[in-house]
Amino acid sequence: FNIVFGMARLDELCKLPGHQGIVWNVGWNQEGNILVSCGEDKTIRLWGRNVNSDWVCRSILSDGHQRTIRSVSFSPCNKLIASASFDGTCCIWDKSTSAEGNQYECTATLEGHENEVKCVAWSASGSFLSTCSRDKSVWIWEVGEDGEFECAAVLNAHSQDVKKVIWHPNQDILASASYDNTVKMYCEEDDDWVCFGTLKSHESTVWSLAFDSTGKLLATCSDDRTVKIWKEYLPGNEFGVATSDNKPTWKCVCTLSGAHPRAIYDISWCHQTGLIATASGDDAIRIFRIDPESDPNAPILEQLITVPRAHEQDVNSVIWNPCIPGVLMLTSCARHLVRHQFRP
Amino acid sequence: MHLQLNRSKLVYRYIDNRCRCDFVYFLVIRFSDGCVVFLRIEMTSKGIENVNPQRFTKKTKREITSEEEDESVEDPIDEREIFDLLRDINDPEHPMSLEELNVVQITNIEVDDKNNSVKVFYTPTIPHCSMATLIGLSIKVCLLRSLPPRFKIEVNISPGSHASEAAVNKQLADKERVSAALENSNLLEVVNQCLVKSLE
């Protein structure tokens, strides 16, 4: 996948109207052929192609939540969808075995958070689900084979509202981003979940974060209008970065400032191409990559594209298609979604 | 809890670290006999804090020029227009408008119509005003409802006029928390009361 610097383009493919009010989050299924979205109208919508290859709304899941649905995510097996809501709960939707392919029903409601649940994420193995909330806590749920969910940990490491949780692409390591300006990392140790690292450098709310395909780099974006790249340094690393308790240290190796005039609400790191896309409060989408010539311990982010008016309002979320390399990307804002095609 | 308090016999004030700036407030009351009472303030209750605020004179009505009446002339949104939207917002505690309390002033409004930017700096009546977040939220909601959605609305406390300035500004700038707050029907009701135009 070669990118000719300065030649890249981002073309709008289609708009998907349907939601009423703010669309907060979008996600792909693992095959990259079904899209799920959620928002202020308390519904979850599934989108797919019809016989003419047009993207259409295939089904609407409602009645699960009483308030805004902030986050939605497909399980790694594609069978389940998890949704997190301002009503303080997380719903699990199960694909029924009926003839129609896209019928889901709410089979479990995970309760426990004191107030708004901000994000829900499945681990790559599918064994864990994590939720985070304005109540400052991160919860880890163990997914049983019988469809039962059991709370495995309540982590109170953050001092403020937790905005986002994501799992490492191939290990059971969790990262969370918060209104307290920090990112925290968690792993399992002797049957207990512990926080093993606090990533401090942002000067305001960290809205989102994304691992690269190897899980050795992490990108974060913030209300402070910067993007930061963090690198994992294992114990005994050759660069002399200190570690403690035989745990890796995450160090900020790159700060990109000046590219975003307003808050950056989401970031997505394409595991196929290595491209990084950001969603910003200035209505724009931007695409970056790490300059392959730059020092891995001090990488340089180069900006490939800016689409200044990608939406009429704030761009809330951005996500690369997991299968079609670097080609499809989707963002959301008020009332509609827009699907984009990246052309290198 | 419903308390009848005789105001002449007590000293009361808000303590910074108890003011959670989270749309929930704590009031500490010190009675003259040494007794201290902590109260959690519901947003629907009326706890008067700045008992005797200064009343400022109101601006005159905006004069409508012939150019403004001409539909063919482009009429960008300006500071005065924003001020007119905000001046009649009621203070949550006093039967006065934000203009009369000098909380909003035309000189503290910055508008850039071309770049879709509106910035409002408001000045709480006292530096420990626990209603600061609620007033800011009312200003924000008023502008969100009145202006076209292309506008980016920033509402901040005038620099140096409040003890918890940074925390209040950060909360008002967090659109996710503002959205969640406005789904709280009790809070929304209080905000709507602030936004009801008084029948003068």
XYZ file of C-alpha atoms in Angstrom:
544
model
C 0.000 0.000 0.000
C 1.885 3.022 -1.216
C 0.988 6.579 -0.511
C 2.248 9.303 -2.733
C 2.628 12.260 -0.465
C 0.566 15.208 -1.572
C -1.471 13.155 -4.018
C -3.851 11.455 -1.607
C -7.550 12.183 -1.801
C -10.554 11.537 0.349
C -13.831 11.293 -1.525
C -17.280 11.295 -0.053
C -19.161 8.180 -1.131
C -22.535 8.529 0.478
C -24.550 10.085 3.227
C -26.709 7.922 5.438
C -29.618 9.889 6.835
C -31.964 8.408 9.396
C -30.942 9.272 12.911
C -32.693 12.122 14.689
C -30.311 14.378 16.572
C -26.647 13.775 17.278
C -25.029 10.577 15.999
C -22.418 9.774 18.629
C -20.667 6.635 17.487
C -20.229 4.200 14.598
C -18.631 0.784 14.274
C -17.983 -1.920 11.705
C -18.585 -5.629 12.055
C -15.492 -7.811 11.639
C -16.092 -8.422 7.908
C -16.491 -4.735 7.289
C -19.815 -5.170 5.508
C -22.217 -4.097 8.253
C -22.102 -0.800 9.975
C -23.660 0.022 13.311
C -24.462 3.507 14.583
C -26.084 5.060 17.635
C -27.074 8.428 18.967
C -29.254 10.856 20.790
C -32.466 9.324 19.415
C -31.923 6.210 21.615
C -31.766 3.900 18.619
C -29.113 1.655 17.133
C -29.125 1.369 13.373
C -27.565 -1.359 11.268
C -26.525 -0.440 7.768
C -25.620 -2.666 4.853
C -25.667 -2.858 1.092
C -28.834 -3.646 -0.828
C -28.968 -5.460 -4.180
C -27.960 -2.258 -5.984
C -24.922 -1.957 -3.702
C -26.411 1.140 -2.100
C -25.970 1.540 1.634
C -29.307 1.412 3.408
C -30.592 1.056 6.928
C -31.261 -2.653 7.438
C -32.683 -2.589 10.916
C -33.351 -0.339 13.862
C -32.858 -1.544 17.428
C -34.869 0.463 19.900
C -36.425 0.040 23.355
C -33.130 -0.981 24.917
C -32.233 2.351 26.439
C -34.061 5.265 28.053
C -31.476 7.889 27.168
C -28.806 8.746 24.569
C -26.774 5.787 23.310
C -23.195 6.969 23.420
C -21.256 3.961 22.177
C -21.884 0.773 20.222
C -19.656 -2.136 19.281
C -19.747 -5.512 17.514
C -18.277 -8.492 19.353
C -15.299 -10.239 17.708
C -17.598 -13.168 16.819
C -20.036 -10.700 15.154
C -22.939 -12.350 16.957
C -23.360 -9.753 19.672
C -23.624 -5.988 19.780
C -22.966 -4.048 22.973
C -24.355 -0.556 23.516
C -23.571 1.966 26.260
C -26.029 4.632 27.279
C -26.398 7.776 29.362
C -29.101 5.815 31.230
C -26.282 4.084 33.140
C -26.650 0.672 31.532
C -25.023 -1.385 28.826
C -27.218 -3.611 26.660
C -26.155 -6.795 24.894
C -27.991 -7.510 21.661
C -27.988 -11.051 20.314
C -28.499 -11.991 16.714
C -31.473 -14.264 16.691
C -31.530 -17.371 14.545
C -34.602 -16.309 12.624
C -34.629 -16.362 8.843
C -34.066 -12.647 8.528
C -30.408 -11.972 8.964
C -30.325 -8.738 10.858
C -32.740 -9.225 13.720
C -31.207 -8.559 17.089
C -32.805 -8.648 20.476
C -31.647 -7.321 23.801
C -30.721 -10.398 25.832
C -28.849 -8.827 28.753
C -28.614 -5.482 30.506
C -25.428 -4.815 32.454
C -26.089 -2.555 35.401
C -23.821 -1.180 38.070
C -22.511 2.190 36.963
C -23.800 5.109 38.993
C -24.374 7.348 35.990
C -23.779 7.776 32.253
C -21.876 4.949 30.564
C -19.582 6.562 28.012
C -18.034 3.658 26.167
C -18.139 -0.097 25.714
C -15.414 -2.267 24.160
C -14.857 -5.990 23.532
C -11.441 -7.560 24.026
C -9.879 -9.081 20.899
C -10.316 -12.568 22.359
C -13.983 -11.912 22.998
C -13.575 -13.067 26.614
C -13.965 -9.632 28.147
C -16.140 -6.593 27.807
C -15.249 -3.267 29.347
C -17.396 -0.238 30.158
C -16.522 3.184 31.557
C -18.617 5.931 33.045
C -18.912 9.456 34.362
C -18.810 7.811 37.806
C -14.993 7.662 37.225
C -14.882 3.876 37.136
C -13.925 1.290 34.531
C -15.651 -2.095 34.760
C -14.437 -5.335 33.255
C -17.007 -8.044 32.553
C -16.110 -11.633 31.875
C -18.089 -13.122 29.022
C -19.303 -16.612 29.895
C -19.938 -19.308 27.306
C -23.589 -19.413 28.321
C -24.083 -15.758 27.433
C -23.750 -14.665 31.054
C -21.732 -11.615 31.962
C -19.927 -11.514 35.270
C -18.222 -8.437 36.686
C -14.530 -9.283 36.994
C -13.258 -5.906 38.193
C -14.261 -2.375 39.117
C -11.276 -0.118 38.543
C -11.249 3.284 40.217
C -7.904 4.591 39.015
C -9.230 7.762 37.365
C -10.155 10.869 39.320
C -12.736 12.090 36.770
C -15.257 11.064 34.108
C -13.847 8.224 31.942
C -14.474 8.909 28.245
C -13.227 5.887 26.361
C -11.941 2.341 26.801
C -10.139 0.243 24.188
C -8.491 -3.165 24.254
C -5.055 -4.061 22.981
C -5.294 -5.691 19.496
C -3.958 -9.072 20.639
C -3.534 -9.160 24.416
C -5.889 -8.758 27.339
C -4.644 -5.256 28.096
C -7.090 -2.389 28.503
C -6.502 1.341 28.064
C -8.845 4.102 29.285
C -8.951 7.849 28.567
C -10.398 10.421 30.931
C -11.532 13.959 31.695
C -8.686 13.945 34.252
C -6.286 14.394 31.255
C -4.665 10.966 31.654
C -4.705 7.556 30.014
C -4.433 4.438 32.172
C -3.437 0.867 31.314
C -4.723 -2.257 33.009
C -3.802 -5.939 32.922
C -4.688 -9.083 34.827
C -2.297 -10.123 37.574
C -2.913 -13.122 39.846
C -6.635 -13.133 38.974
C -6.893 -9.428 39.775
C -7.090 -6.524 37.370
C -4.557 -3.807 38.157
C -3.646 -0.424 36.725
C -0.012 -0.674 35.660
C 0.558 2.639 33.970
C -0.622 6.242 33.868
C 0.118 8.184 30.697
C 0.422 11.856 31.576
C 1.090 14.583 29.065
C -2.197 15.904 27.711
C -3.350 19.208 29.174
C -7.076 18.597 28.890
C -9.670 15.822 28.471
C -8.410 12.812 26.518
C -11.351 11.987 24.270
C -10.143 8.921 22.465
C -7.276 6.578 21.781
C -6.246 3.877 19.331
C -3.591 1.168 19.212
C -1.655 0.427 16.055
C -1.832 -3.121 14.648
C 1.097 -4.361 16.744
C -0.189 -2.878 19.993
C 3.227 -1.366 20.622
C 2.129 2.154 19.741
C -0.845 4.114 20.996
C -2.315 7.327 19.583
C -4.358 9.641 21.812
C -6.357 12.762 21.030
C -7.537 15.484 23.334
C -9.467 18.629 24.059
C -6.040 20.314 24.196
C -6.040 20.051 20.372
C -3.049 17.760 20.168
C -2.481 14.193 19.045
C 0.154 12.196 20.891
C 1.899 8.968 20.011
C 3.009 6.727 22.882
C 5.450 3.859 22.605
C 5.710 0.763 24.733
C 9.113 0.130 26.328
C 9.489 -3.373 27.745
C 11.537 -4.126 30.869
C 15.244 -4.262 30.003
C 14.775 -2.251 26.789
C 17.927 -1.159 24.987
C 16.981 2.530 25.144
C 17.366 2.779 28.910
C 13.718 3.697 29.564
C 13.053 2.781 33.178
C 10.325 0.263 33.964
C 8.932 -0.928 37.264
C 7.337 -4.153 38.562
C 8.415 -5.949 35.397
C 5.712 -4.027 33.490
C 6.178 -2.049 30.304
C 6.439 1.752 30.415
C 4.475 3.848 27.921
C 6.274 7.012 26.938
C 5.053 9.920 24.825
C 7.349 9.978 21.801
C 5.504 12.466 19.580
C 3.150 15.413 20.054
C 1.360 16.874 17.074
C 0.099 20.379 17.783
C -1.125 23.116 15.503
C -2.959 20.839 13.099
C -6.346 20.970 14.858
C -7.932 24.313 15.759
C -10.540 22.693 18.011
C -11.020 19.658 20.253
C -10.263 16.266 18.699
C -13.083 13.866 19.553
C -11.922 10.631 18.008
C -8.961 8.906 16.439
C -8.721 5.693 14.440
C -5.554 3.843 13.499
C -5.970 1.640 10.428
C -4.485 -1.781 11.112
C -4.147 -2.491 7.389
C -2.338 0.625 6.250
C -1.095 2.352 9.380
C -2.981 5.528 8.521
C -4.334 7.605 11.370
C -7.601 9.532 10.986
C -8.897 12.182 13.387
C -12.393 13.583 13.978
C -12.434 17.158 15.105
C -14.738 19.819 16.512
C -13.885 22.063 13.557
C -15.991 19.778 11.271
C -12.888 18.411 9.572
C -11.358 14.985 9.057
C -7.600 14.712 8.823
C -5.387 11.828 7.842
C -1.837 11.306 9.069
C 0.836 8.710 8.914
C 4.087 8.178 10.726
C 6.937 9.194 8.455
C 8.637 5.829 7.786
C 12.004 7.574 7.603
C 11.674 9.062 11.095
C 13.343 7.712 14.229
C 11.056 5.090 15.878
C 11.838 6.645 19.263
C 10.893 10.121 18.010
C 8.471 9.502 15.156
C 7.173 12.338 13.023
C 3.499 12.494 12.068
C 2.936 13.851 8.620
C -0.420 15.128 7.521
C -1.641 13.667 4.249
C -5.089 15.183 3.945
C -7.476 17.629 5.518
C -11.128 17.650 4.525
C -12.169 21.030 5.976
C -15.952 20.674 5.783
C -16.372 16.925 6.063
C -19.557 17.611 8.017
C -21.758 20.559 8.763
C -21.049 20.140 12.467
C -18.554 18.531 14.848
C -17.233 15.181 13.688
C -17.814 12.819 16.607
C -16.329 9.576 15.506
C -14.157 8.107 12.828
C -13.322 4.496 12.077
C -11.441 2.640 9.387
C -12.984 -0.389 7.743
C -11.282 -3.444 9.293
C -11.052 -5.423 6.057
C -10.830 -3.266 2.988
C -7.322 -1.835 3.263
C -7.370 1.847 3.991
C -10.255 2.370 1.697
C -13.362 2.907 3.679
C -13.813 5.204 6.538
C -16.817 6.497 8.305
C -17.634 9.408 10.481
C -20.662 10.715 12.223
C -22.079 14.007 13.334
C -25.450 15.545 13.748
C -28.212 13.600 12.059
C -26.279 11.706 9.438
C -23.282 9.569 8.762
C -20.914 10.022 5.896
C -18.897 7.262 4.323
C -15.627 8.200 2.745
C -13.244 6.564 0.399
C -9.547 7.158 0.743
C -7.574 7.122 -2.490
C -3.815 6.921 -2.152
C -34.983 18.217 53.700
C -36.900 21.418 54.192
C -35.324 24.020 56.432
C -36.629 27.288 57.685
C -33.669 29.503 58.401
C -33.658 32.888 60.031
C -31.143 34.721 57.941
C -30.256 37.439 60.448
C -28.869 34.918 62.910
C -26.412 33.103 60.737
C -23.342 33.471 58.631
C -23.179 31.313 55.571
C -20.971 30.790 52.617
C -19.932 28.232 50.037
C -16.651 26.446 50.455
C -14.603 25.947 47.304
C -13.683 22.320 47.632
C -17.252 21.375 48.449
C -18.504 23.060 45.310
C -18.236 20.076 42.995
C -19.016 22.064 39.886
C -20.992 19.096 38.726
C -24.411 20.681 38.697
C -24.698 19.655 42.351
C -23.658 22.021 45.080
C -22.953 21.921 48.756
C -23.716 24.737 51.098
C -22.073 25.110 54.477
C -24.035 27.078 57.037
C -22.355 28.291 60.194
C -24.809 29.282 62.902
C -23.818 31.919 65.403
C -23.982 29.294 68.175
C -21.123 27.410 66.518
C -23.262 24.739 64.876
C -22.325 23.862 61.271
C -24.791 22.336 58.823
C -23.976 20.899 55.403
C -26.703 21.072 52.813
C -26.857 19.504 49.393
C -28.492 21.983 47.093
C -30.992 20.609 44.633
C -31.093 22.621 41.478
C -34.773 23.270 41.967
C -34.364 24.874 45.380
C -33.782 28.550 45.822
C -30.802 29.349 47.991
C -30.041 33.047 47.786
C -26.349 33.588 48.037
C -25.451 37.087 47.103
C -28.225 38.605 49.207
C -27.996 42.145 48.013
C -26.576 42.295 44.512
C -25.993 45.562 42.729
C -28.518 46.389 40.031
C -27.142 47.848 36.836
C -29.042 49.955 34.352
C -30.389 48.303 31.247
C -29.376 49.100 27.735
C -31.894 50.766 25.493
C -33.627 48.800 22.791
C -31.687 48.199 19.668
C -32.480 50.681 16.981
C -33.376 49.014 13.749
C -31.726 50.686 10.814
C -33.260 50.853 7.367
C -30.447 48.650 6.099
C -31.439 45.913 8.514
C -34.990 46.000 7.279
C -33.793 45.559 3.730
C -33.985 41.814 3.096
C -31.537 41.983 0.229
C -28.669 43.169 2.419
C -26.695 40.400 4.084
C -27.042 40.771 7.818
C -24.355 38.830 9.682
C -24.892 37.961 13.334
C -23.113 40.513 15.517
C -22.292 41.087 19.178
C -25.396 43.173 19.758
C -27.622 40.412 18.439
C -26.029 37.865 20.774
C -26.358 40.320 23.640
C -30.048 40.781 22.894
C -30.516 37.004 23.040
C -28.827 36.773 26.429
C -29.771 39.991 28.236
C -33.179 38.792 29.441
C -32.047 35.446 30.839
C -33.163 35.323 34.457
C -30.679 34.874 37.231
C -31.355 31.528 38.968
C -31.486 33.241 42.370
C -32.694 36.793 41.910
C -35.683 38.247 40.108
C -33.297 40.094 37.838
C -31.878 39.545 34.391
C -28.260 38.740 33.609
C -28.001 42.212 32.085
C -29.200 43.904 35.274
C -26.617 41.958 37.278
C -23.881 42.798 34.764
C -23.267 39.062 34.282
C -23.405 39.535 30.522
C -22.000 42.609 28.850
C -21.795 43.424 25.185
C -18.058 44.099 25.456
C -17.494 40.498 26.613
C -18.998 38.962 23.499
C -16.906 38.061 20.463
C -18.595 37.081 17.214
C -16.957 35.986 13.988
C -19.878 35.206 11.685
C -17.669 34.166 8.762
C -15.816 31.611 10.851
C -18.976 30.455 12.670
C -17.576 31.430 16.033
C -19.386 32.926 19.034
C -17.559 33.445 22.317
C -19.290 34.713 25.419
C -17.466 35.613 28.613
C -19.781 36.043 31.581
C -19.033 37.475 34.992
C -20.514 35.809 38.093
C -21.724 38.354 40.660
C -19.267 37.068 43.283
C -16.098 34.944 42.933
C -17.583 32.042 44.897
C -20.921 31.968 43.125
C -22.028 28.349 43.109
C -24.575 29.116 40.413
C -21.802 29.924 37.941
C -22.097 26.609 36.099
C -25.870 26.846 35.901
C -25.717 30.417 34.563
C -23.138 29.365 31.961
C -25.274 26.391 31.002
C -28.321 28.636 30.554
C -26.306 30.946 28.288
C -25.064 27.975 26.285
C -28.530 26.435 25.926
C -30.024 29.774 24.913
C -27.442 30.159 22.132
C -27.689 26.510 21.042
C -31.421 26.952 20.602
C -31.272 30.350 18.911
C -28.311 30.221 16.553
C -27.970 28.198 13.361
C -26.160 24.898 14.035
C -23.097 26.012 12.048
C -21.978 28.155 14.991
C -19.362 26.929 17.459
C -20.449 28.340 20.788
C -17.913 28.876 23.553
C -19.093 30.046 26.950
C -16.449 30.930 29.506
C -16.173 32.820 32.772
C -14.525 36.237 32.415
C -10.879 35.645 33.370
C -10.218 36.210 37.045
C -13.855 36.566 38.109
C -14.412 33.159 39.710
C -12.539 30.876 42.095
C -13.301 27.702 40.107
C -12.996 29.331 36.694
C -10.979 26.562 34.990
C -13.216 23.758 36.271
C -16.426 25.549 35.255
C -15.029 26.428 31.815
C -13.922 22.849 31.222
C -17.313 21.484 32.116
C -19.178 23.977 29.920
C -16.874 23.126 27.007
C -17.529 19.388 27.350
C -20.381 18.858 24.904
C -20.902 15.295 26.055
C -21.499 16.353 29.648
C -23.697 19.248 28.517
C -25.784 16.795 26.433
C -26.094 14.431 29.378
C -26.991 17.268 31.751
C -29.771 18.432 29.457
C -31.307 14.956 29.536
C -31.793 15.467 33.273
C -35.366 16.696 33.449
C -34.944 18.513 36.786
C -31.959 20.452 35.548
C -33.583 21.164 32.207
C -36.575 22.614 34.018
C -34.355 24.991 35.990
C -32.546 26.049 32.815
C -35.866 26.624 31.059
C -37.040 28.778 33.945
C -33.951 30.934 33.529
C -34.719 31.250 29.829
C -38.382 32.204 30.189
C -38.728 35.832 29.235
C -40.043 37.884 32.104
C -43.358 39.571 31.381
C -42.344 43.169 31.813
